[in-house]
Amino acid sequence: MDKKKEAIEALQQLIKEREAADRNRKAIKFNEEAVVSDWTLTQLHVVAVIKEKGQANNTTLAEQLNISKPAVTKAVKKLLENRMLEKIQQDGNKKEVYYMLTDSGDMLAAIHEELHEKAESRYLDIFNHFDDNELETLITFFKLVSKNIKSL
């Protein structure tokens, strides 16, 4: 079999396995992943940015996450409704609204960070099977796929 066709088949298999794993995670929902699976990635990343910065406003969140302000507003609304965030305003400036994590929001951010670390560890274990030249090829591939996805 031609190497390009073999690569396409391997990529298709990766996508199928990833989708199956996502379905299984949603069906099983256990410990930390059960908590995290109730939130969108944008909401989790909002919580992560606020944890890192201590507090943030819509503009900061939009810039840090490279998303629109309406997307931030939508994400923040659910986080506020579920008491993961609280609104604060500076004395003398009632126009500017900042967000801080509640204790529950802080726990969600910690769980999200732990899951990120576990995922990174799994990927590093995989990358240990490749030399620097092969890793350079993988990096090029990932960047090209990302660019292709963005242009859709």
C-alpha atoms as one frame of an Amber mdcrd trajectory, in Angstrom:
protein
   0.000   0.000   0.000   1.178   3.495  -0.825   2.434   5.416   2.236   0.057
   8.354   1.699  -2.975   6.060   1.686  -1.619   4.293   4.761  -1.256   7.684
   6.472  -4.857   8.611   5.585  -6.105   5.316   6.989  -4.094   5.824  10.180
  -5.490   9.358  10.546  -9.050   8.113   9.974  -8.520   5.428  12.604  -7.180
   8.051  15.037 -10.287  10.178  14.495 -12.595   7.165  14.996 -10.785   6.138
  18.191 -10.877   9.696  19.533 -14.618   9.967  18.860 -15.249   6.577  20.511
 -13.197   7.601  23.556 -15.182  10.865  23.796 -18.468   8.945  23.635 -17.247
   6.536  26.327 -16.151   9.379  28.596 -19.547  11.024  28.267 -21.359   7.742
  28.920 -19.263   6.676  31.913 -18.702  10.048  33.645 -16.529   9.261  36.618
 -14.737  11.351  39.294 -13.002  14.484  37.959 -14.040  13.891  34.373 -17.708
  13.864  35.394 -17.323  17.371  36.784 -15.398  18.630  33.772 -17.663  17.016
  31.159 -20.534  19.301  32.170 -18.627  22.328  30.867 -17.577  23.500  27.417
 -13.890  23.888  26.627 -14.392  27.648  26.451 -15.881  27.686  29.951 -13.021
  25.568  31.289 -10.471  27.843  29.658 -12.207  30.924  31.082 -11.850  29.407
  34.555  -8.196  28.558  33.867  -7.362  32.123  32.777  -9.081  33.618  35.810
  -7.227  31.203  38.098  -3.926  32.249  36.522  -4.641  35.986  36.680  -6.654
  36.168  39.916  -9.371  38.137  38.163 -10.225  39.074  34.581 -12.732  41.053
  32.541 -14.354  40.217  29.190 -11.650  41.993  27.193  -8.814  40.144  28.927
 -10.588  36.795  28.520 -11.305  37.416  24.833  -7.677  38.373  24.177  -6.172
  35.512  26.194  -8.444  32.870  24.647  -8.477  34.387  21.155 -12.289  34.343
  21.036 -14.962  37.002  20.555 -16.397  39.037  23.420 -19.882  37.564  22.788
 -18.367  34.065  23.163 -16.852  35.157  26.479 -20.188  36.597  27.618 -21.964
  33.328  26.805 -19.362  31.233  28.646 -19.286  33.531  31.662 -23.095  33.604
  31.930 -23.309  29.860  32.654 -20.336  30.008  35.022 -22.029  32.823  36.961
 -25.379  30.981  37.016 -23.655  27.933  38.482 -21.685  30.004  40.980 -18.274
  29.129  39.568 -17.551  32.847  39.184 -18.545  35.997  40.957 -18.703  39.512
  39.530 -16.698  42.278  41.134 -16.442  45.967  40.347 -13.731  48.383  41.314
 -14.696  51.274  43.596 -15.180  54.357  41.489 -15.566  52.374  38.245 -18.957
  50.680  38.111 -18.697  50.284  34.336 -15.881  47.730  34.357 -16.865  44.231
  35.524 -14.274  41.677  36.592 -14.714  38.029  37.438 -13.150  36.009  40.230
 -13.393  32.301  40.974 -15.576  31.078  43.798 -14.376  28.090  45.821 -16.278
  25.821  43.415 -14.713  27.586  40.433 -11.285  27.160  41.980 -11.912  23.409
  42.360 -13.075  23.193  38.732  -9.919  24.994  37.577  -7.744  22.628  39.617
  -9.472  19.549  38.171  -9.128  20.957  34.655  -5.418  21.594  35.214  -4.909
  18.067  36.552  -6.597  16.558  33.491  -4.403  18.735  31.233  -1.295  17.452
  33.026  -2.414  13.826  32.646  -3.089  14.333  28.930   0.292  16.010  28.446
   1.999  13.127  30.214   0.284  10.610  27.920   1.364  12.576  24.836   4.944
  12.830  26.096   4.981   9.051  26.552   3.954   8.710  22.899   6.476  11.310
  21.690   9.276   9.383  23.427   8.975   6.851  20.577  10.183   9.430  18.031
  13.539  11.028  17.299  13.928  14.792  16.741  13.538  14.549  12.941  10.330
  12.548  13.306   9.035  15.010  15.907   9.771  17.865  13.485   7.623  16.079
  10.885   4.835  15.632  13.427   4.996  19.315  14.364   4.730  20.315  10.704
   1.784  17.951  10.265  -0.071  19.251  13.338   0.439  22.865  12.257  -0.798
  22.162   8.730  -3.879  20.319  10.001  -4.628  23.167  12.443  -4.270  25.737
   9.658  -6.545  23.641   7.427  -9.199  23.382  10.154  -9.146  27.152  10.710
  -9.682  27.815   7.001 -12.883  25.730   6.808
